mmCIF file of C-alpha atoms in Angstrom:
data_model
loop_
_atom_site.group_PDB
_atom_site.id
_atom_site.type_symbol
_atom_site.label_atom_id
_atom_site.label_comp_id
_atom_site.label_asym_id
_atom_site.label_seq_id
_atom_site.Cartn_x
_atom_site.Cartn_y
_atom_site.Cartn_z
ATOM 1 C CA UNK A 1 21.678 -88.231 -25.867
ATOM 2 C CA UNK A 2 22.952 -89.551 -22.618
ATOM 3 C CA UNK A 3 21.409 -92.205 -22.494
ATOM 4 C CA UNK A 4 22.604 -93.734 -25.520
ATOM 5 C CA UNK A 5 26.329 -92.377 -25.316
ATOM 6 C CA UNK A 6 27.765 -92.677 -21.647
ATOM 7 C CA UNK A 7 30.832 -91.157 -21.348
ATOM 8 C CA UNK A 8 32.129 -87.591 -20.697
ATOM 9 C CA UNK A 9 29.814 -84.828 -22.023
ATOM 10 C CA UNK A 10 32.814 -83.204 -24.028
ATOM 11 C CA UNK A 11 33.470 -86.925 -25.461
ATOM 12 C CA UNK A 12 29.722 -87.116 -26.602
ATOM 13 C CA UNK A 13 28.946 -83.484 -27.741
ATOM 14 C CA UNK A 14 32.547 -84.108 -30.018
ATOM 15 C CA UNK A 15 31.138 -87.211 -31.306
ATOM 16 C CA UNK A 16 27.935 -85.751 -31.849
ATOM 17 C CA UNK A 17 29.644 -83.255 -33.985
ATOM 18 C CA UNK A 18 31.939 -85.872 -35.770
ATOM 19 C CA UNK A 19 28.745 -87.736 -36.568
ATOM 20 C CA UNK A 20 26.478 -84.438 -37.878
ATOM 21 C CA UNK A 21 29.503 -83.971 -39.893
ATOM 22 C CA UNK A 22 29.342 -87.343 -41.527
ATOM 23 C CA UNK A 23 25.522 -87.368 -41.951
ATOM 24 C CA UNK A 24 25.899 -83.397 -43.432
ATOM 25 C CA UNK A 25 28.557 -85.173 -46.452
ATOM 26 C CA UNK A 26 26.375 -87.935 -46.777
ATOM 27 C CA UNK A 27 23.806 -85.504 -47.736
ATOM 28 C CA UNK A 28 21.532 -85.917 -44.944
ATOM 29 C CA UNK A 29 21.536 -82.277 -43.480
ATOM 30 C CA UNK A 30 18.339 -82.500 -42.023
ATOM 31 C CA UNK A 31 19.647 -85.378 -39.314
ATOM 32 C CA UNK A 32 22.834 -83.473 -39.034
ATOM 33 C CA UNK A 33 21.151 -80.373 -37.992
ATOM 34 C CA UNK A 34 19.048 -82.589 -35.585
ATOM 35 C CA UNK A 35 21.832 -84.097 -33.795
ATOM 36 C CA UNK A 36 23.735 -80.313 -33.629
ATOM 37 C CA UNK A 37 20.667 -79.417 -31.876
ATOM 38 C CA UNK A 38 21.700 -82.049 -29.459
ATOM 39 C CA UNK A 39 24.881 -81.662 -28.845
ATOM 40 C CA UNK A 40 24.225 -78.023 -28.809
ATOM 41 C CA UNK A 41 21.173 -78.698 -25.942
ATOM 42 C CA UNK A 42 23.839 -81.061 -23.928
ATOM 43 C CA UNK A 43 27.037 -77.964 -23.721
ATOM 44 C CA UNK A 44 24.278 -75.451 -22.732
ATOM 45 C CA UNK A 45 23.141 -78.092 -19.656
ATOM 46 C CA UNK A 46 26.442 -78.528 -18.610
ATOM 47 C CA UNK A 47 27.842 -74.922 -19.450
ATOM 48 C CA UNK A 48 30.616 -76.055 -22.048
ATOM 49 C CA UNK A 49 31.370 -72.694 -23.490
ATOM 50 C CA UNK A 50 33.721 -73.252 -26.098
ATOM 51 C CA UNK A 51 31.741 -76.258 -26.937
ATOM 52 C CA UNK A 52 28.847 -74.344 -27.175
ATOM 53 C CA UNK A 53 30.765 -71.812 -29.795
ATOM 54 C CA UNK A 54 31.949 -74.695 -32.002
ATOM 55 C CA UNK A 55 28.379 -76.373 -32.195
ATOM 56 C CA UNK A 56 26.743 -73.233 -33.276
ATOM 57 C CA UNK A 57 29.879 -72.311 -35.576
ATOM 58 C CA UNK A 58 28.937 -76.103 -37.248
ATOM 59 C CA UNK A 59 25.089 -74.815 -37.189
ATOM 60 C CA UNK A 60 25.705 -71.441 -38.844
ATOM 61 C CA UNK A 61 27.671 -73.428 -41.229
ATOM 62 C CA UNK A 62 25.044 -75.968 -42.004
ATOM 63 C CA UNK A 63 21.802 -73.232 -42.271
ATOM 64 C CA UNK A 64 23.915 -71.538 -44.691
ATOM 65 C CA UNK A 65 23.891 -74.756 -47.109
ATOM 66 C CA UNK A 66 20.630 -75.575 -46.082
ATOM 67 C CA UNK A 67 19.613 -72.165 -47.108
ATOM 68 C CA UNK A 68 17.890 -71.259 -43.556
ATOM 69 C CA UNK A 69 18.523 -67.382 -43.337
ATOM 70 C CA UNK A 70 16.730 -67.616 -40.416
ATOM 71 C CA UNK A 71 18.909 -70.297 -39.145
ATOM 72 C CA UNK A 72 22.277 -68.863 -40.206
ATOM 73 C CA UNK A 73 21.709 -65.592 -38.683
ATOM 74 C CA UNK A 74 20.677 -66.918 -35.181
ATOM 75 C CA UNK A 75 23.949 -69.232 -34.831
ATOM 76 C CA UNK A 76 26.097 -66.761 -35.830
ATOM 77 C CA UNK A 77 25.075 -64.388 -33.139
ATOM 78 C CA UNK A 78 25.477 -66.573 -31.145
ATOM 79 C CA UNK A 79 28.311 -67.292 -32.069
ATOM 80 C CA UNK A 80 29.849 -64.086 -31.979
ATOM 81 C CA UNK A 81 28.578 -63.019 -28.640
ATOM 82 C CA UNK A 82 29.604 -66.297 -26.750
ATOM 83 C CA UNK A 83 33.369 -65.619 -29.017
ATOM 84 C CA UNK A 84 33.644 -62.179 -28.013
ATOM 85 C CA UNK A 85 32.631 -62.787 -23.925
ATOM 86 C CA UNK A 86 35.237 -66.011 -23.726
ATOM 87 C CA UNK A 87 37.898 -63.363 -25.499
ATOM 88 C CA UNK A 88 36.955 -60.592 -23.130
ATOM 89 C CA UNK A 89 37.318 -62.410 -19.986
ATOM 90 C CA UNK A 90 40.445 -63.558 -21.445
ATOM 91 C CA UNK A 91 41.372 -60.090 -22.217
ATOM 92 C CA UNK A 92 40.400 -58.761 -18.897
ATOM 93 C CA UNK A 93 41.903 -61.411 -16.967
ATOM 94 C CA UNK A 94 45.400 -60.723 -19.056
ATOM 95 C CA UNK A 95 45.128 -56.706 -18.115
ATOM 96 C CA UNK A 96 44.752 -57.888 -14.207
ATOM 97 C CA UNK A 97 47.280 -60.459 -14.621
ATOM 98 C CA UNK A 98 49.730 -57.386 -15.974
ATOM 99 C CA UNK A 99 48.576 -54.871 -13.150
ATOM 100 C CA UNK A 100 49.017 -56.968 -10.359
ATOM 101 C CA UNK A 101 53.207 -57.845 -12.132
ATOM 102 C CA UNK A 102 53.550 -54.271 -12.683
ATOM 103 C CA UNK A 103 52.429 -54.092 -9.067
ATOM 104 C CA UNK A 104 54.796 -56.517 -7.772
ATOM 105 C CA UNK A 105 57.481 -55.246 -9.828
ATOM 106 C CA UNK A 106 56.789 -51.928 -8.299
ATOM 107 C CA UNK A 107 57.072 -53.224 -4.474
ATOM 108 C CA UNK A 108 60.306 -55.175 -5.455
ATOM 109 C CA UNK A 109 62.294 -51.872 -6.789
ATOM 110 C CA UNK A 110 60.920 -50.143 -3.689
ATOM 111 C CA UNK A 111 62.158 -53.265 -1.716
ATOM 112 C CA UNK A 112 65.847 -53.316 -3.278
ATOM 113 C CA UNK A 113 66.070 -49.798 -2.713
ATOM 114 C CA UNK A 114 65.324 -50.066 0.897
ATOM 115 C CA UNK A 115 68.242 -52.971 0.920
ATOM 116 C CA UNK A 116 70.551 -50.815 -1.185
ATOM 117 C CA UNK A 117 70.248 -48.274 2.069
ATOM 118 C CA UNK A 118 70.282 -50.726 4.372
ATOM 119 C CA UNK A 119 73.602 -52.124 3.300
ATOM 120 C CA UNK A 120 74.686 -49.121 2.690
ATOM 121 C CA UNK A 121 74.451 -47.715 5.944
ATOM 122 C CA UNK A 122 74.321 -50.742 7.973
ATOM 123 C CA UNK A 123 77.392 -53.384 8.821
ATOM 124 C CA UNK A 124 76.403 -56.319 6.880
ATOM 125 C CA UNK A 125 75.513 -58.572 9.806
ATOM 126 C CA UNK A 126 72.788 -56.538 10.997
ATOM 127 C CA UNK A 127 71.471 -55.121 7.675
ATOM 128 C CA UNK A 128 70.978 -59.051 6.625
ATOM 129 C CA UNK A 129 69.509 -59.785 10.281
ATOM 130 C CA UNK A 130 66.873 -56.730 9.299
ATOM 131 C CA UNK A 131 66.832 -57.929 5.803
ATOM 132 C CA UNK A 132 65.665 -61.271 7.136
ATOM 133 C CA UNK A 133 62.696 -59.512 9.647
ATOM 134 C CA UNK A 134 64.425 -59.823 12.966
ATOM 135 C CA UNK A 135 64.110 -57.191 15.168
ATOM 136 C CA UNK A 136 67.492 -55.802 15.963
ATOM 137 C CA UNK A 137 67.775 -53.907 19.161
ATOM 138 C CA UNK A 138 70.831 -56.076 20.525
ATOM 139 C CA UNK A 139 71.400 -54.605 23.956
ATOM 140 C CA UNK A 140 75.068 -53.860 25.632
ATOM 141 C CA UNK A 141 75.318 -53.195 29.483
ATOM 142 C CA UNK A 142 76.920 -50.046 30.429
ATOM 143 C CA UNK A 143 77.649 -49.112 26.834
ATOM 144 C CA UNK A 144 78.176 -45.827 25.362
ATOM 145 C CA UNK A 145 79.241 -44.467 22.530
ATOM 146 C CA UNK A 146 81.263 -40.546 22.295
ATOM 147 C CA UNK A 147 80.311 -38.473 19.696
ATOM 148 C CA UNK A 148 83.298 -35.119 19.914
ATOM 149 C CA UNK A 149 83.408 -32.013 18.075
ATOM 150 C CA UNK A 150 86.653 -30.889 18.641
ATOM 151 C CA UNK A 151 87.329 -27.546 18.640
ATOM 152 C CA UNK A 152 89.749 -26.904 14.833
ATOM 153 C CA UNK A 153 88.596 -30.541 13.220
ATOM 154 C CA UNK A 154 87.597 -28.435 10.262
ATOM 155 C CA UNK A 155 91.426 -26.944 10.095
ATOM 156 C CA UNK A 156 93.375 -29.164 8.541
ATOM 157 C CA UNK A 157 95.222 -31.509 11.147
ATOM 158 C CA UNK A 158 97.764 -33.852 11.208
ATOM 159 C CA UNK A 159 96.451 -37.509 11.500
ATOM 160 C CA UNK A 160 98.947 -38.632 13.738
ATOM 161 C CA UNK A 161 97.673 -35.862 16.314
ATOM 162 C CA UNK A 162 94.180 -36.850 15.871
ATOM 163 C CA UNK A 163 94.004 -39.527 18.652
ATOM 164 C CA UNK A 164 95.949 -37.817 21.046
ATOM 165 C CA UNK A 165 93.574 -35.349 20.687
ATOM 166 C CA UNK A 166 90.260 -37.120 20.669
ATOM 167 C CA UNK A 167 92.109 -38.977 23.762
ATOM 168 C CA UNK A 168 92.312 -35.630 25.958
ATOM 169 C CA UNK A 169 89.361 -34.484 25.409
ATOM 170 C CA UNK A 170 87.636 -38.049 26.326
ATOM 171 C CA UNK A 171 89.915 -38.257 29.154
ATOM 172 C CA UNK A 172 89.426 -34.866 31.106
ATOM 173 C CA UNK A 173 85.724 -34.467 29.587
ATOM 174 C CA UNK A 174 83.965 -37.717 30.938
ATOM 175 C CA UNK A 175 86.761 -40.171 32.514
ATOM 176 C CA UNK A 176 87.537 -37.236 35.567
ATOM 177 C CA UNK A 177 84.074 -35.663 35.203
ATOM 178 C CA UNK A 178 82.472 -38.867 36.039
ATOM 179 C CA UNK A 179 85.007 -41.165 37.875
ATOM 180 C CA UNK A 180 85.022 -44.155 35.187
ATOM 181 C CA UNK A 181 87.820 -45.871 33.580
ATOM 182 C CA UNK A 182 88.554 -45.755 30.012
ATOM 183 C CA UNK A 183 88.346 -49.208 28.376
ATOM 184 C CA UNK A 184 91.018 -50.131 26.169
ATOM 185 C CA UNK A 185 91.452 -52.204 22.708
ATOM 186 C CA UNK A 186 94.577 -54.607 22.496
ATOM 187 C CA UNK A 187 95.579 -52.702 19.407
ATOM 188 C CA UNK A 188 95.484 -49.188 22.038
ATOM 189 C CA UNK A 189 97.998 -50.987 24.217
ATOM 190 C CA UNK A 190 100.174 -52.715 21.428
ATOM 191 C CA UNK A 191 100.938 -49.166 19.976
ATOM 192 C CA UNK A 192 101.916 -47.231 23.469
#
C-alpha cells in the first residue's frame, strides 16, 4: 500500500476506505474487504487508533452484508474494545484533569485567605511586599516600640487625659530610668 500511495498514512488509510467504499456499492465486496484489510494492516503499523476503530467499524459493516458471522463478530470486538479504551483514557484523563482544578482551586481559597489576614492585619505596604515573596524584616537602629498597661485603662477615661497619661508613665518609667530622650512628632510639638 505504500508503495503505490505516497503520502501521509492517515491520507492513504482514508482513501483506502473511500475506495473499499466505492468498490463495496459497485458490488465488488470481496476487493473492498481486501483493501480494508489494508488499510486496516497500515493504522495497526503506525498505531492510528481511531483509524484503526473506523476501518474495523467499515469491516463489521461489510461481513455483515457479506454474510461472514465469523467476520462480523471479530470486527466488532474489536471494535468495541479499541472504542471503549480511547473513551476510558479520555474519561480518566477528564477525572485527573478535574482533581488536579479542584486541587488548585483548593490552594487558591487557602491562598486568599492567607491575603485576607495579611491585609487585614498588616499596613498595606508590607502585606503587598509579603504578598509579592520578599522577605520583610526592615531593620530600624535604636528603635523601640512601648507597649503600657496603665493602671484604670479598663475604667472608663476621658480621651483628652489619655496622652497625658500614657506621657507620665513613659516619661518617669523609661526616659529617667534609663537616661534617654523622648523623640518627638511635629504634630506633639504643634499641639503644646
Amino acid at each position: 500500500m505504500n508503495d503505490l500511495h505516497p503520502g501521509e498514512p492517515r491520507s492513504r488509510i482514508q482513501r483506502a476506505v473511500n475506495r473499499a467504499t466505492l468498490l463495496e456499492r459497485s458490488g465488488d465486496l470481496d476487493a473492498a474487504a481486501a483493501t480494508l484489510q489494508l488499510a486496516l494492516s497500515e493504522a495497526h503499523e503506525h498505531g492510528l487508533r481511531s483509524l484503526t476503530t473506523s476501518v474495523h467499524k467499515a469491516l463489521r459493516d461489510l461481513a455483515q452484508k457479506r454474510n461472514d458471522f465469523a467476520g462480523y463478530i471479530e470486527h466488532n470486538n474489536e471494535f468495541t474494545r479499541i472504542t471503549e479504551e480511547i473513551n476510558g483514557k479520555d474519561t480518566a484523563t477528564k477525572l485527573a484533569i478535574q482533581a488536579k482544578q479542584r486541587e488548585i482551586d483548593a490552594e487558591r481559597k487557602e491562598t486568599d485567605k492567607h491575603m485576607a489576614v495579611l491585609h487585614s492585619t498588616l499596613p498595606k505596604h508590607i502585606a503587598d511586599r509579603v504578598a509579592r515573596g520578599e522577605v520583610v524584616n526592615d531593620h530600624f537602629e535604636n528603635a523601640s516600640v512601648l507597649f503600657v498597661d496603665a493602671g484604670r485603662i479598663h475604667t472608663p477615661i476621658q480621651v483628652s487625659s489619655m496622652p497625658p497619661l500614657l506621657s507620665n508613665c513613659y516619661r518617669t518609667s523609661f526616659i529617667v530610668r534609663w537616661d534617654m530622650r523622648q523623640a518627638r512628632r511635629n504634630e506633639d510639638q504643634d499641639h503644646r
